[in-house]
Tab-separated table of C-alpha atoms in Angstrom:
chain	number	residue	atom	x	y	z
A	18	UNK	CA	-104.699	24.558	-105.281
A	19	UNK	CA	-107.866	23.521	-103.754
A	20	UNK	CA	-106.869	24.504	-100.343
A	21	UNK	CA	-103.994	26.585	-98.427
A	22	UNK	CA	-101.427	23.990	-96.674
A	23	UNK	CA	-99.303	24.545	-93.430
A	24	UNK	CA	-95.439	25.773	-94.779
A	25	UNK	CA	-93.835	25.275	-91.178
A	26	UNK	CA	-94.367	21.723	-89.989
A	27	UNK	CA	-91.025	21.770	-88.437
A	28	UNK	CA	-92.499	21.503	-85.464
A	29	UNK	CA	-94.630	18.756	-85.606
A	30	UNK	CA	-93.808	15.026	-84.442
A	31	UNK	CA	-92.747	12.832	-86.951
A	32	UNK	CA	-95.970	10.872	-87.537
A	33	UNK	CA	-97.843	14.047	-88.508
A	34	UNK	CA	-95.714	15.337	-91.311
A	35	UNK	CA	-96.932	12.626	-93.191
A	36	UNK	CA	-100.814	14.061	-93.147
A	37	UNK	CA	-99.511	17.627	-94.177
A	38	UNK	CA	-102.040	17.574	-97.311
A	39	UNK	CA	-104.573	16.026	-95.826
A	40	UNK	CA	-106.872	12.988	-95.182
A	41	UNK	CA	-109.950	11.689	-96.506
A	42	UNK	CA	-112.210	11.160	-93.771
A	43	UNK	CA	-116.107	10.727	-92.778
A	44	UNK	CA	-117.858	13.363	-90.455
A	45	UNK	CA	-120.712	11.976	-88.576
A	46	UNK	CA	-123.763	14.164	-88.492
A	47	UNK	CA	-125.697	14.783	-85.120
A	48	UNK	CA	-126.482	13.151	-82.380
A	49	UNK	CA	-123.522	10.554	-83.114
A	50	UNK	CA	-121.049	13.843	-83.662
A	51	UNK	CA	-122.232	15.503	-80.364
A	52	UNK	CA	-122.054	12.159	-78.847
A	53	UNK	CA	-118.539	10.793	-79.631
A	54	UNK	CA	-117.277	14.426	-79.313
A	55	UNK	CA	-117.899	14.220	-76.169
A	56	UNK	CA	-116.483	10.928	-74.676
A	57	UNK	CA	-113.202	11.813	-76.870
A	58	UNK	CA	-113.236	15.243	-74.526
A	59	UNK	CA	-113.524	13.218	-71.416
A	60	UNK	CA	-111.297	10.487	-72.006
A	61	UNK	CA	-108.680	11.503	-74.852
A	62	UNK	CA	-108.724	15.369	-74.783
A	63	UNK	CA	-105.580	15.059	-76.988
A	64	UNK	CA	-106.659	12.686	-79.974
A	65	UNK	CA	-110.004	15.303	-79.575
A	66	UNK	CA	-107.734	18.717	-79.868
A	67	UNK	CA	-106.350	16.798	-82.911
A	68	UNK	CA	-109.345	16.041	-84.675
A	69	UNK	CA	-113.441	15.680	-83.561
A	70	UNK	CA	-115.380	12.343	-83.924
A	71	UNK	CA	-115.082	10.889	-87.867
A	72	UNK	CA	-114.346	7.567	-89.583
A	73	UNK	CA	-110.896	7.571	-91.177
A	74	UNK	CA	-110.798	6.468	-94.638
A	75	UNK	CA	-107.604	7.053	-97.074
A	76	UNK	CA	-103.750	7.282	-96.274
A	77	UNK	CA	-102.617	10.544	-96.768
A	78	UNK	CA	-102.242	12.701	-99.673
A	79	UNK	CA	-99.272	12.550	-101.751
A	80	UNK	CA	-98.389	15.961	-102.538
A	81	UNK	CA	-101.447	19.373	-102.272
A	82	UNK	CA	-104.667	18.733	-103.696
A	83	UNK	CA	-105.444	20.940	-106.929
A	84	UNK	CA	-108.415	21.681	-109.101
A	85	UNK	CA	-107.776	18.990	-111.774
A	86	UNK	CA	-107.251	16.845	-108.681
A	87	UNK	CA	-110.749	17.636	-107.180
A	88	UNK	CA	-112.301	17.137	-110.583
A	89	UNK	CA	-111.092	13.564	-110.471
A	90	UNK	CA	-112.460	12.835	-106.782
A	91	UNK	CA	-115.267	14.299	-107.599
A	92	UNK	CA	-116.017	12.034	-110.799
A	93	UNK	CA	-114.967	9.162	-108.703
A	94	UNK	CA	-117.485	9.830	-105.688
A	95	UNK	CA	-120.075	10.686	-108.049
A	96	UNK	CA	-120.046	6.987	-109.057
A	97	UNK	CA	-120.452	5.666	-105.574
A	98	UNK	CA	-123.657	5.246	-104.046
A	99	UNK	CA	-124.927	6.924	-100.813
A	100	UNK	CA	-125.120	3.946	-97.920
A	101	UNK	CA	-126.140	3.338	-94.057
A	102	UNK	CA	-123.461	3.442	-91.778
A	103	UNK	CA	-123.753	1.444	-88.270
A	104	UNK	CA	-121.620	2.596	-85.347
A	105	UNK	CA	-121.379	0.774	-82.018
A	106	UNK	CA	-121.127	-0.757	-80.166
A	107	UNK	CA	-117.621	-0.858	-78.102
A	108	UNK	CA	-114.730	-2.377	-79.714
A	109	UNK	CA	-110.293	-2.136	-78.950
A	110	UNK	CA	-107.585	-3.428	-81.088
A	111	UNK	CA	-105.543	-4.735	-77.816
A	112	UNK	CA	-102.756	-4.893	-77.877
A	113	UNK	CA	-103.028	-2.064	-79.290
A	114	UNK	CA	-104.314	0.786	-76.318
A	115	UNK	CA	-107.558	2.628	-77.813
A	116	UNK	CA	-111.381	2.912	-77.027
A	117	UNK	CA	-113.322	2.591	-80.572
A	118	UNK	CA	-116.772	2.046	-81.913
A	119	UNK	CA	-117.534	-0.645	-83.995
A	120	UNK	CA	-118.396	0.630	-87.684
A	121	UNK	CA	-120.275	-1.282	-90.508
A	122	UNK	CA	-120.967	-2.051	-93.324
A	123	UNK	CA	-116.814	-2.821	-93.635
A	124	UNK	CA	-116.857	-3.790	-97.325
A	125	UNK	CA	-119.083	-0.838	-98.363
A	126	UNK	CA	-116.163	1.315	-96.399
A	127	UNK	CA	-113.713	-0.363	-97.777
A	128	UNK	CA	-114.888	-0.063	-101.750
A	129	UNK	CA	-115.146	3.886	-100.957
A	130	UNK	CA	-111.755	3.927	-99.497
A	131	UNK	CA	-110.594	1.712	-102.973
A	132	UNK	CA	-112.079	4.076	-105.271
A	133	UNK	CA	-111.014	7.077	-103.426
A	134	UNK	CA	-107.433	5.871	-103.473
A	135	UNK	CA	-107.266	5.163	-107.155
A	136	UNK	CA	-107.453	8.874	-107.800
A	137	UNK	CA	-103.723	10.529	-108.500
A	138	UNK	CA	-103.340	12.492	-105.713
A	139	UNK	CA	-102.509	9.475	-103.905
A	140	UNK	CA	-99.933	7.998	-106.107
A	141	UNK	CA	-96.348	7.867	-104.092
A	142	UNK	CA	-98.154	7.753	-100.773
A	143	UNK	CA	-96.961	5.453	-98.743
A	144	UNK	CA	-98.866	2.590	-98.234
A	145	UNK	CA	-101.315	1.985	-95.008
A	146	UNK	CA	-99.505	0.275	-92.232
A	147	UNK	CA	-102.644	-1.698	-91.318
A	148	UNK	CA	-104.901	-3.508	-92.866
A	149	UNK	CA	-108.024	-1.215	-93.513
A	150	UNK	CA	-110.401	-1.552	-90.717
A	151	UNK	CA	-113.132	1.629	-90.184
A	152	UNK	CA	-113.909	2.363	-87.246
A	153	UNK	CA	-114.485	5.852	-84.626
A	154	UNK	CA	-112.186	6.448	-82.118
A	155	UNK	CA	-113.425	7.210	-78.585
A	156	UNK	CA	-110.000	7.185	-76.406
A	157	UNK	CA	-106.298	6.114	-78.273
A	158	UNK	CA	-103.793	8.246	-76.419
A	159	UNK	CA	-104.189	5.786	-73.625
A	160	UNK	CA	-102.525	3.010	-71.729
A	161	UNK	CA	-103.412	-0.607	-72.273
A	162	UNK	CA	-104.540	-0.479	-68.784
A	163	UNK	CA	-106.799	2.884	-69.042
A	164	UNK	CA	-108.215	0.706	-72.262
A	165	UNK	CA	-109.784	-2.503	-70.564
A	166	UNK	CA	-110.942	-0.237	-67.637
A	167	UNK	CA	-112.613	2.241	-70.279
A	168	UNK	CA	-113.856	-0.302	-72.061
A	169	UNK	CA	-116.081	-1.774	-68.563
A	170	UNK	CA	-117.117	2.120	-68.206
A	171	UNK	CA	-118.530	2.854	-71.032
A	172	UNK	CA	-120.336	-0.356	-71.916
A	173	UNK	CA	-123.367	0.059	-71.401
A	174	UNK	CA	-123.670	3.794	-72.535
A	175	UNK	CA	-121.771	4.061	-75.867
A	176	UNK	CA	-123.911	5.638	-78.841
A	177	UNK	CA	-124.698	3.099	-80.806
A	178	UNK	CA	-127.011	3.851	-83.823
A	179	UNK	CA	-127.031	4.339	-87.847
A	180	UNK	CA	-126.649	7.144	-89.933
A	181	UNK	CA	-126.801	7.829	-94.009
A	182	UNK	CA	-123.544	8.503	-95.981
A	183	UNK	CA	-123.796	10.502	-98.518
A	184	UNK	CA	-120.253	12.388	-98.362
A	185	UNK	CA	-117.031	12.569	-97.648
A	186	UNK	CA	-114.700	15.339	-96.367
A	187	UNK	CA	-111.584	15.885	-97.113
A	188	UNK	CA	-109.430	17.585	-93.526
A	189	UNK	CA	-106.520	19.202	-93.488
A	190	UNK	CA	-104.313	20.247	-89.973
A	191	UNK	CA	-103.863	23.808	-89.810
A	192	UNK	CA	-100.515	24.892	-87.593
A	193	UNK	CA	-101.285	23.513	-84.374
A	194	UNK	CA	-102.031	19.939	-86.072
A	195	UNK	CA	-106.298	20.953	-85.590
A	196	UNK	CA	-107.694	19.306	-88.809
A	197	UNK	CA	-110.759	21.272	-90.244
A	198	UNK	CA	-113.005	20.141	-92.944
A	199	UNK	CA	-111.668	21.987	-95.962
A	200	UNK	CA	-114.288	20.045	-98.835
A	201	UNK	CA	-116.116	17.661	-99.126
A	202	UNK	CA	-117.199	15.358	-101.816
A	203	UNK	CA	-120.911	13.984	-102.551
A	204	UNK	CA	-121.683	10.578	-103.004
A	205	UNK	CA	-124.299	9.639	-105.895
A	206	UNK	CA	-127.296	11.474	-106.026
């Protein structure tokens, strides 16, 4: 196996058993990182104990990730080139309660999270509720209300800015449903 999983998840909600083996997902670097990090603090200190700033890309995993499993990832990441991603400014997806930054290029996310998914690790996932739509969540334990008045607060001092991608990670949660960064796969070089 490429990494250790959680055994108990008896405890966890419903929702989260589904991410037992993990997520792909894209860590900013710094400032954005430090940045985001810090409004999730302020504002959502649970979605921030849960996981710090990143772009979500896959569903879940299927079933534990092993070696032959990486090998395939890594052959299909290896094939994708390294790109500029653009975060900012504000965005929400009322009626739907949540603070997010806007994230571009969309179709250059979206072809990563294609490829990614092809690999067979992800075969008998279920499939995404949603319509893929990137993005980096400031505040989404929150009412609808606590979103439109966010959403006046912070705009004019969300991070806005661009930053290279040349990797993704793949997370895990450990027992308390805390994901770490457990790999991570390089883009082209």
């Amino acid at each position: 196996m490429a990494t250790s999983y959680e055994a108990d998840i008896g405890h966890w909600e419903d929702w989260q058993k589904a991410y037992r083996f993990g997520i792909f997902l894209i860590l900013p670097p710094d400032p954005p990182l430090t940045q985001v990090n810090a409004l999730r603090s302020k504002h959502d200190p649970r979605g921030q104990s849960i996981c710090e700033a990143h772009i979500s890309l896959t569903i879940p995993l299927a079933r534990p990730l092993g070696e032959a499993d990486w090998s395939e990832l890594e052959s299909i990441a290896s094939g994708v080139q390294p790109f500029s991603i653009r975060y900012g400014p504000l965005m929400n997806y009322l009626p739907h309660p949540g603070v997010c930054l806007v994230i571009q290029p969309q179709n250059e996310l979206d072809r990563l999270r294609g490829a990614l998914e092809t690999a067979s690790v992800f075969e008998g996932a279920p499939a995404r509720k949603y319509p893929f739509s990137a993005h980096m969540t400031i505040a989404e334990f929150i009412s609808a209300e606590q979103t439109e008045s966010l959403m006046g607060e912070l705009a004019g001092v969300a991070p806005k800015g661009v930053f290279a991608c040349t990797g993704v990670s793949y997370v895990v949660p450990d027992a308390g449903f805390h994901f770490t960064e457990r790999r991570r796969l390089e883009l082209a070089r």
